[in-house]
Structures are given as C-alpha cells and as structure tokens.
Amino acid sequence: MEKKNIDWSNLGFAYMQTDKRYVSNYKDGAWDEGTLTSDANIVLNECACVLQYAQTCFEGLKAYTTEDGHIVTFRPDLNAQRMAASAQRLEMPVFPEDRFVEAVHKVVEANAAYVPPYGSGATLYIRPYMFGSNAVIGVKPAEEYQFRVFTTPVGPYFKGGAKPITIRVCDYDRAAPHGTGHVKAGLNYAMSLYAIVDAHEKGFDENMYLDSATRTKVEETGGANFLFVTKDNTVVTPKSPTILPSITRRSLLYVAEHYLGLKTEEREVYMDEVKDFAECGLCGTAAVISPVGKIVDHDREICFPSGMEKMGPVIQKLYDTLTGIQMGHIEAPEGWIHKIC
Ligand SMILES: Cc1ncc(COP(=O)(O)O)c(C=O)c1O
C-alpha cells in the first residue's frame, strides 16, 4: 500500500478528509449491518434530535505504525465500553462493543494510506460517534440513530519536546453531581467552550475544574484526567464519579504498578494538598501525558518542583513506558494492542 503524499511531521490537529468512513443506521429497534462509504457528508432533517437537543456522544482513539511496521490501535475495547456507557446515559441504543471494534478496524484498514509512518510522531485519529437522527420536537429520545467512524491524520502533540503548561483553577463548573461528567456526551464539550476560550484569552493553556458541589476537590480539565506524583514517588489520580474514566490514566496506573513498581492511589484529591505534590500531568489519548508546571488558583500560584522546562522524572518514566508499549518496544499486557495489519 502506498502512503499518501502528506508532510507528516508538519501536520497539526485539524480535520483532513480521508477516503472511507463507517456508517450504521438504527431504525425500528435494530442496527443495520453497516457499511464503509466515501461520502463524508450527512444529510439530516432540520428537526433531528441531535440538532435540537444535542443527543450525541463520541469517542477518540488513535491508530499508529509500530517500529516493526504494523498498524495498531490501543485498547479499542475500552472505547467501545465507554461509548456504551455514554449511550445508555443519553437514552441512545448501544452499538454492540464487538461491532464497534470491528468498525474501527475496518475504517483504519480502509484508510491505511493515511496512517503516518513510524517515527513521524504523527498518528491517525479515529472518531467514533453516534447521534439521534430523526425529527423530534417534544423533548424525548430519538427513534432513529446513526453510528459513524471517521479518521483524520494528526501531527505529533509535542513539536520540539514536551514543555510543561500553565493551567488555572476555573470558576465555571464542568459537571454536576449525578450529571453527565462521567460520559463522553457532546453537551459536556459544548458547555466547556466558553471557559476554555476565556482561559486562552487570559494566557492559560487549560482549565482545572473542581468538584462543583464543594469546590474543594480536583476533578479534571476539559479533555484530560490529572495525575500527580508525591515527593516519595507515589502516583496519585483523582477519584470522582463526575470525571471521564480516561483510558490513558487507567493504563498509566497499571504501568506505574506493574512495570515501574510504583505505589499508586486513586482517591479524592483536595485542592489544598496540590501544593505538596512533586509532579503533575494531564493524561489523555492526545498527548499521553502533558506535564503541568504551574497551577494558578486566583491570587495563588503553585509551581511544581519539576519546573517549566521538562517533564518531572516519574512522569517521564511513565510516558516513556506507555509510549514504548504502544510503539512495540516494550511488551504490552495481554489485549492492549489491537493489530489492524
Ligand atoms: C473530559 C475528558 N477527560 C479525560 C479524557 C482522556 O481520556 P482518554 O485517556 O480515554 O483519551 C478525555 C479525552 O477523551 C476527555 O474528553
């Protein structure tokens, strides 16, 4: 297969149309058999439930080329499970988990020419999503749905090395207790736009959201979970029913314990104790771990000892080990790497 003529190392994070996408329609209580199509456009009724009441959820994962030349994805079964949880919370039919993995597989295979080569740092981003498609004017769930998967090549997250970022404690809330913070509903992202535009305008890279009930505990950012390292090298991640269960964070905790022999804790993290940590990072599919150098909490600044120049030593080890597993340099736990071809 000949690769497309793309300047892989200069790609950003933007949509580029690829050749094929997967579509399956849900009607009369059942999903159809699904198909790959070349048509990147969707025609919807003006009153489609997704347009009126935002009945939509999505996932995000990546395909990449390993050192030995295979195209693989990382734990797509967990994206399938999380999308099932999102669908249930939004009164949408679940797209069966085995079919989700198969759909991802088919789309990546069909767009193999767009999967960046090993060593470029670029990846093929995969976006599965689902929405209520029939006309609904009273507030109720749709009866018809579309599940789709498209792909787009994206550039390396860190160009010229991972520089620590500065984030602020946000005065807006991301998720209410018993709300939808734990699922990947489009509505969670729509309402975060105001806060992130405001953060960027004020010179911050990201928002740190606190729990909206007490505003004393660390939740997450708009698109990543937190990971902290104590001065005695324990890896700590916030536990909360209102954060998205990051697949990267769960994988990093496993790596910390089973590959690096570190102690891990998944527990409530109070804002008051953040100043005592040695390292801080954000974890998600996009960057694996993005180091945080500084947190601005109104008139108070927390500067981590790891500084503003490079990742702290424990976060660096976690990053190197997980990316080593993903790229095939380090043996992966059973079932983590899904080989496409
Ligand atoms: C709100 C939020 N938290 C965390 C994550 C990180 O999750 P993952 O590691 O599965 O990409 C994401 C990205 O999907 C997200 O949108």
Short mmCIF file of C-alpha atoms and ligand atoms in Angstrom, two decimals:
data_model
loop_
_atom_site.label_atom_id
_atom_site.label_comp_id
_atom_site.label_asym_id
_atom_site.label_seq_id
_atom_site.Cartn_x
_atom_site.Cartn_y
_atom_site.Cartn_z
CA MET A 1 0.00 0.00 0.00
CA GLU A 2 1.40 3.36 -0.99
CA LYS A 3 1.16 6.13 1.60
CA LYS A 4 -0.46 9.46 0.72
CA ASN A 5 1.87 12.30 -0.06
CA ILE A 6 1.45 14.16 3.26
CA ASP A 7 4.05 16.18 5.17
CA TRP A 8 3.55 14.02 8.29
CA SER A 9 5.79 15.95 10.66
CA ASN A 10 4.07 19.26 9.92
CA LEU A 11 0.50 18.08 10.48
CA GLY A 12 -1.44 19.88 13.20
CA PHE A 13 -4.60 18.76 14.98
CA ALA A 14 -7.09 19.53 12.23
CA TYR A 15 -9.61 17.65 10.13
CA MET A 16 -8.36 16.23 6.85
CA GLN A 17 -10.85 14.16 4.91
CA THR A 18 -9.75 10.56 4.34
CA ASP A 19 -11.12 8.05 1.82
CA LYS A 20 -13.58 5.95 3.83
CA ARG A 21 -15.80 6.13 6.88
CA TYR A 22 -18.13 3.63 8.53
CA VAL A 23 -21.89 4.17 8.88
CA SER A 24 -24.55 2.09 10.57
CA ASN A 25 -28.18 3.17 10.97
CA TYR A 26 -30.55 2.25 13.79
CA LYS A 27 -34.22 2.02 12.86
CA ASP A 28 -37.24 0.03 14.11
CA GLY A 29 -35.26 -1.12 17.12
CA ALA A 30 -32.21 -2.58 15.33
CA TRP A 31 -28.83 -1.60 13.87
CA ASP A 32 -28.34 -2.42 10.18
CA GLU A 33 -25.28 -4.36 9.03
CA GLY A 34 -23.22 -1.16 8.49
CA THR A 35 -21.04 -0.20 5.56
CA LEU A 36 -17.98 1.79 4.52
CA THR A 37 -18.75 4.85 2.41
CA SER A 38 -16.82 7.52 0.53
CA ASP A 39 -19.41 10.20 1.31
CA ALA A 40 -18.16 12.44 4.13
CA ASN A 41 -21.39 14.46 4.36
CA ILE A 42 -24.52 13.77 6.40
CA VAL A 43 -27.98 14.94 5.35
CA LEU A 44 -30.33 15.44 8.29
CA ASN A 45 -33.82 16.76 8.83
CA GLU A 46 -33.88 20.28 10.30
CA CYS A 47 -35.56 18.89 13.42
CA ALA A 48 -33.13 15.98 14.01
CA CYS A 49 -32.84 15.24 17.73
CA VAL A 50 -29.08 15.87 17.69
CA LEU A 51 -29.60 19.37 16.29
CA GLN A 52 -32.34 20.32 18.73
CA TYR A 53 -31.41 18.51 21.95
CA ALA A 54 -27.76 17.52 21.49
CA GLN A 55 -28.41 13.78 21.73
CA THR A 56 -24.91 12.73 20.76
CA CYS A 57 -21.84 11.05 22.21
CA PHE A 58 -18.41 10.26 20.81
CA GLU A 59 -15.06 8.59 21.37
CA GLY A 60 -11.48 9.33 20.38
CA LEU A 61 -8.56 6.97 19.82
CA LYS A 62 -5.55 6.64 17.56
CA ALA A 63 -4.01 4.26 15.05
CA TYR A 64 -0.27 4.36 14.50
CA THR A 65 2.60 2.45 12.98
CA THR A 66 4.77 0.40 15.31
CA GLU A 67 8.53 0.02 14.96
CA ASP A 68 8.11 -3.29 13.13
CA GLY A 69 5.71 -1.74 10.60
CA HIS A 70 2.31 -2.89 11.85
CA ILE A 71 -0.69 -0.60 12.07
CA VAL A 72 -2.30 -0.92 15.50
CA THR A 73 -4.79 0.73 17.85
CA PHE A 74 -4.58 0.91 21.63
CA ARG A 75 -7.31 -0.76 23.75
CA PRO A 76 -10.26 -0.01 21.42
CA ASP A 77 -12.42 -2.35 23.53
CA LEU A 78 -12.31 0.22 26.34
CA ASN A 79 -13.54 2.96 23.98
CA ALA A 80 -16.36 0.60 22.97
CA GLN A 81 -17.31 0.07 26.62
CA ARG A 82 -17.17 3.78 27.40
CA MET A 83 -19.31 4.61 24.38
CA ALA A 84 -21.86 2.03 25.54
CA ALA A 85 -21.97 3.78 28.93
CA SER A 86 -22.37 7.17 27.23
CA ALA A 87 -25.19 5.87 25.02
CA GLN A 88 -27.06 4.42 27.98
CA ARG A 89 -26.84 7.67 29.94
CA LEU A 90 -28.21 9.59 26.94
CA GLU A 91 -31.08 7.15 26.22
CA MET A 92 -29.45 6.01 23.00
CA PRO A 93 -29.20 2.41 21.78
CA VAL A 94 -25.83 0.80 22.46
CA PHE A 95 -23.76 -0.01 19.40
CA PRO A 96 -22.53 -3.52 20.26
CA GLU A 97 -18.97 -3.47 21.61
CA ASP A 98 -17.61 -6.16 19.25
CA ARG A 99 -19.10 -4.31 16.28
CA PHE A 100 -17.55 -1.04 17.49
CA VAL A 101 -14.08 -2.63 17.48
CA GLU A 102 -14.75 -4.18 14.07
CA ALA A 103 -15.92 -0.82 12.66
CA VAL A 104 -12.77 0.91 13.94
CA HIS A 105 -10.70 -1.90 12.43
CA LYS A 106 -12.40 -1.60 9.02
CA VAL A 107 -12.09 2.18 8.79
CA VAL A 108 -8.41 2.19 9.74
CA GLU A 109 -7.72 -0.63 7.28
CA ALA A 110 -9.54 1.25 4.51
CA ASN A 111 -7.53 4.40 5.28
CA ALA A 112 -4.17 2.69 5.85
CA ALA A 113 -2.55 5.04 3.33
CA TYR A 114 -3.23 7.88 5.80
CA VAL A 115 -1.64 6.19 8.82
CA PRO A 116 1.57 8.13 9.44
CA PRO A 117 4.84 6.17 9.27
CA TYR A 118 6.75 5.06 12.36
CA GLY A 119 8.96 7.77 13.79
CA SER A 120 6.98 10.71 12.38
CA GLY A 121 5.26 11.27 15.73
CA ALA A 122 2.00 11.70 13.80
CA THR A 123 -0.99 9.34 14.15
CA LEU A 124 -4.34 8.61 12.56
CA TYR A 125 -7.00 9.98 14.89
CA ILE A 126 -10.19 7.89 14.98
CA ARG A 127 -13.51 9.46 15.85
CA PRO A 128 -16.46 7.11 16.53
CA TYR A 129 -19.71 8.94 17.29
CA MET A 130 -23.43 8.47 17.42
CA PHE A 131 -26.44 10.78 17.24
CA GLY A 132 -30.23 10.85 17.25
CA SER A 133 -31.15 11.43 13.61
CA ASN A 134 -34.93 11.56 13.21
CA ALA A 135 -37.11 14.64 13.71
CA VAL A 136 -38.05 15.21 17.36
CA ILE A 137 -39.72 18.38 18.63
CA GLY A 138 -41.01 17.33 22.07
CA VAL A 139 -38.09 16.70 24.41
CA LYS A 140 -37.67 12.92 24.16
CA PRO A 141 -35.13 10.46 22.78
CA ALA A 142 -34.94 9.92 19.02
CA GLU A 143 -36.13 6.67 17.50
CA GLU A 144 -33.51 6.56 14.78
CA TYR A 145 -29.73 6.86 15.20
CA GLN A 146 -26.56 6.87 13.19
CA PHE A 147 -23.26 5.42 14.40
CA ARG A 148 -20.27 6.57 12.39
CA VAL A 149 -16.48 6.35 12.49
CA PHE A 150 -14.18 8.64 10.55
CA THR A 151 -10.42 9.10 10.66
CA THR A 152 -8.08 12.03 10.14
CA PRO A 153 -4.27 12.16 10.28
CA VAL A 154 -2.95 14.40 13.06
CA GLY A 155 0.50 15.68 13.87
CA PRO A 156 2.71 14.98 16.88
CA TYR A 157 1.20 16.51 20.02
CA PHE A 158 4.54 17.88 21.18
CA LYS A 159 6.57 19.55 18.50
CA GLY A 160 10.11 20.06 19.74
CA GLY A 161 9.64 18.34 23.10
CA ALA A 162 7.02 18.36 25.82
CA LYS A 163 7.06 21.75 27.55
CA PRO A 164 5.17 21.99 30.83
CA ILE A 165 1.96 24.01 30.64
CA THR A 166 0.27 26.54 32.90
CA ILE A 167 -3.33 25.95 33.93
CA ARG A 168 -5.80 27.87 36.04
CA VAL A 169 -8.41 26.83 38.56
CA CYS A 170 -11.65 27.54 36.74
CA ASP A 171 -14.64 29.36 38.24
CA TYR A 172 -17.02 27.59 35.85
CA ASP A 173 -18.08 24.02 36.52
CA ARG A 174 -17.67 21.10 34.17
CA ALA A 175 -20.02 18.52 35.69
CA ALA A 176 -22.79 18.45 38.27
CA PRO A 177 -23.11 15.70 40.89
CA HIS A 178 -25.22 12.94 39.27
CA GLY A 179 -24.86 14.70 35.91
CA THR A 180 -23.06 13.55 32.76
CA GLY A 181 -19.41 14.23 33.62
CA HIS A 182 -18.52 10.53 33.58
CA VAL A 183 -19.65 10.01 29.97
CA LYS A 184 -18.45 11.44 26.69
CA ALA A 185 -21.56 13.42 25.80
CA GLY A 186 -21.21 16.21 23.23
CA LEU A 187 -23.03 18.53 25.62
CA ASN A 188 -20.12 18.38 28.12
CA TYR A 189 -17.85 19.85 25.47
CA ALA A 190 -20.31 22.45 24.16
CA MET A 191 -20.58 23.99 27.61
CA SER A 192 -16.80 23.90 28.17
CA LEU A 193 -16.10 26.14 25.15
CA TYR A 194 -16.84 29.37 26.98
CA ALA A 195 -14.42 28.51 29.78
CA ILE A 196 -11.59 27.40 27.50
CA VAL A 197 -11.83 30.45 25.24
CA ASP A 198 -11.74 32.60 28.37
CA ALA A 199 -8.73 30.67 29.74
CA HIS A 200 -6.81 31.06 26.48
CA GLU A 201 -7.61 34.77 26.31
CA LYS A 202 -6.13 35.15 29.79
CA GLY A 203 -2.96 33.25 28.83
CA PHE A 204 -3.67 29.83 30.36
CA ASP A 205 -3.34 26.55 28.49
CA GLU A 206 -6.14 24.68 30.24
CA ASN A 207 -8.82 24.85 32.93
CA MET A 208 -8.60 22.83 36.12
CA TYR A 209 -12.15 22.03 37.14
CA LEU A 210 -13.04 21.45 40.79
CA ASP A 211 -15.97 19.38 42.06
CA SER A 212 -18.99 21.59 41.69
CA ALA A 213 -20.62 20.53 44.98
CA THR A 214 -17.85 21.72 47.34
CA ARG A 215 -15.21 23.29 45.06
CA THR A 216 -12.52 21.73 47.24
CA LYS A 217 -11.54 18.67 45.19
CA VAL A 218 -9.65 18.30 41.90
CA GLU A 219 -11.72 16.90 39.05
CA GLU A 220 -10.12 17.14 35.60
CA THR A 221 -9.58 19.52 32.68
CA GLY A 222 -11.90 19.83 29.69
CA GLY A 223 -10.15 16.95 27.93
CA ALA A 224 -7.79 15.08 30.26
CA ASN A 225 -7.56 13.50 33.73
CA PHE A 226 -4.98 14.60 36.31
CA LEU A 227 -2.06 12.59 37.52
CA PHE A 228 0.11 13.68 40.45
CA VAL A 229 3.32 12.31 41.90
CA THR A 230 4.11 12.70 45.60
CA LYS A 231 7.58 13.56 46.90
CA ASP A 232 8.09 9.87 47.71
CA ASN A 233 7.08 8.78 44.18
CA THR A 234 3.52 7.57 44.73
CA VAL A 235 1.34 8.13 41.68
CA VAL A 236 -1.99 9.68 42.69
CA THR A 237 -5.05 10.21 40.47
CA PRO A 238 -8.32 11.84 41.49
CA LYS A 239 -11.28 9.55 42.03
CA SER A 240 -14.67 11.08 41.36
CA PRO A 241 -17.99 9.91 39.94
CA THR A 242 -18.12 13.02 37.74
CA ILE A 243 -14.89 12.69 35.74
CA LEU A 244 -14.44 10.83 32.47
CA PRO A 245 -12.71 7.48 33.06
CA SER A 246 -9.62 8.13 30.91
CA ILE A 247 -8.24 5.04 29.22
CA THR A 248 -4.76 6.59 29.28
CA ARG A 249 -4.98 7.26 33.02
CA ARG A 250 -6.14 3.70 33.75
CA SER A 251 -3.30 2.36 31.58
CA LEU A 252 -0.72 4.60 33.27
CA LEU A 253 -1.78 3.40 36.73
CA TYR A 254 -1.26 -0.18 35.57
CA VAL A 255 2.14 0.73 34.09
CA ALA A 256 3.15 2.54 37.31
CA GLU A 257 2.34 -0.51 39.41
CA HIS A 258 3.29 -3.42 37.17
CA TYR A 259 6.14 -2.05 35.07
CA LEU A 260 7.73 0.56 37.31
CA GLY A 261 6.97 -0.90 40.74
CA LEU A 262 5.50 2.38 41.98
CA LYS A 263 2.78 2.77 44.59
CA THR A 264 -0.49 4.13 43.18
CA GLU A 265 -3.53 5.71 44.77
CA GLU A 266 -6.87 6.51 43.18
CA ARG A 267 -8.59 8.75 45.70
CA GLU A 268 -10.16 12.11 46.30
CA VAL A 269 -7.54 14.83 45.86
CA TYR A 270 -8.12 18.08 47.73
CA MET A 271 -7.03 21.35 46.18
CA ASP A 272 -5.31 22.17 49.47
CA GLU A 273 -2.84 19.30 49.08
CA VAL A 274 -1.89 20.00 45.44
CA LYS A 275 0.96 22.30 46.55
CA ASP A 276 2.63 19.30 48.22
CA PHE A 277 2.98 17.18 45.07
CA ALA A 278 6.31 16.94 43.24
CA GLU A 279 4.93 16.46 39.71
CA CYS A 280 1.68 16.99 37.87
CA GLY A 281 0.47 15.91 34.44
CA LEU A 282 -2.64 15.66 32.31
CA CYS A 283 -3.38 12.31 30.73
CA GLY A 284 -5.38 11.53 27.64
CA THR A 285 -5.17 10.00 24.19
CA ALA A 286 -3.97 13.26 22.61
CA ALA A 287 -0.65 13.66 24.44
CA VAL A 288 -0.44 10.52 26.64
CA ILE A 289 0.88 12.84 29.40
CA SER A 290 1.18 16.57 29.16
CA PRO A 291 3.32 17.93 32.04
CA VAL A 292 1.90 20.76 34.16
CA GLY A 293 4.47 23.22 35.51
CA LYS A 294 2.21 25.75 37.18
CA ILE A 295 -1.35 25.99 38.50
CA VAL A 296 -2.80 29.44 39.08
CA ASP A 297 -5.54 29.46 41.72
CA HIS A 298 -6.75 33.07 41.63
CA ASP A 299 -4.13 35.05 43.60
CA ARG A 300 -2.08 31.95 44.47
CA GLU A 301 0.44 30.16 42.26
CA ILE A 302 1.50 26.56 42.67
CA CYS A 303 4.80 25.84 40.94
CA PHE A 304 5.85 22.20 40.86
CA PRO A 305 9.48 21.37 41.66
CA SER A 306 9.72 19.69 38.22
CA GLY A 307 9.75 23.22 36.76
CA MET A 308 8.76 24.77 33.43
CA GLU A 309 11.45 23.24 31.23
CA LYS A 310 10.82 19.50 31.14
CA MET A 311 8.70 16.64 32.46
CA GLY A 312 9.37 15.51 36.02
CA PRO A 313 11.33 12.23 36.31
CA VAL A 314 8.42 9.95 37.27
CA ILE A 315 6.07 11.37 34.65
CA GLN A 316 8.85 10.98 32.08
CA LYS A 317 9.25 7.30 33.02
CA LEU A 318 5.50 6.73 32.81
CA TYR A 319 5.40 8.48 29.44
CA ASP A 320 8.36 6.53 28.04
CA THR A 321 6.98 3.19 29.23
CA LEU A 322 3.45 3.66 27.92
CA THR A 323 4.59 5.06 24.57
CA GLY A 324 7.15 2.20 24.42
CA ILE A 325 4.30 -0.29 24.88
CA GLN A 326 2.23 1.47 22.23
CA MET A 327 5.08 1.57 19.71
CA GLY A 328 6.08 -2.05 20.28
CA HIS A 329 9.45 -1.53 22.01
CA ILE A 330 8.14 -2.85 25.31
CA GLU A 331 5.95 -5.93 25.64
CA ALA A 332 2.31 -4.97 26.14
CA PRO A 333 -0.07 -6.53 28.64
CA GLU A 334 -2.40 -9.10 27.04
CA GLY A 335 -5.10 -7.45 24.88
CA TRP A 336 -3.78 -3.87 24.91
CA ILE A 337 -2.62 -3.71 21.30
CA HIS A 338 -5.17 -4.36 18.56
CA LYS A 339 -3.38 -5.18 15.31
CA ILE A 340 -5.05 -3.90 12.14
CA CYS A 341 -2.49 -5.13 9.60
C1 LIG B 1 -13.06 15.16 29.68
C2 LIG B 1 -12.01 14.19 29.30
N1 LIG B 1 -11.28 13.64 30.28
C3 LIG B 1 -10.29 12.75 30.01
C4 LIG B 1 -10.01 12.37 28.71
C5 LIG B 1 -8.91 11.39 28.43
O1 LIG B 1 -9.44 10.14 28.13
P1 LIG B 1 -8.63 9.09 27.26
O2 LIG B 1 -7.39 8.78 28.01
O3 LIG B 1 -9.54 7.91 27.19
O4 LIG B 1 -8.36 9.73 25.94
C6 LIG B 1 -10.76 12.92 27.66
C7 LIG B 1 -10.49 12.52 26.27
O5 LIG B 1 -11.15 11.61 25.80
C8 LIG B 1 -11.79 13.83 27.95
O6 LIG B 1 -12.52 14.38 26.98
#
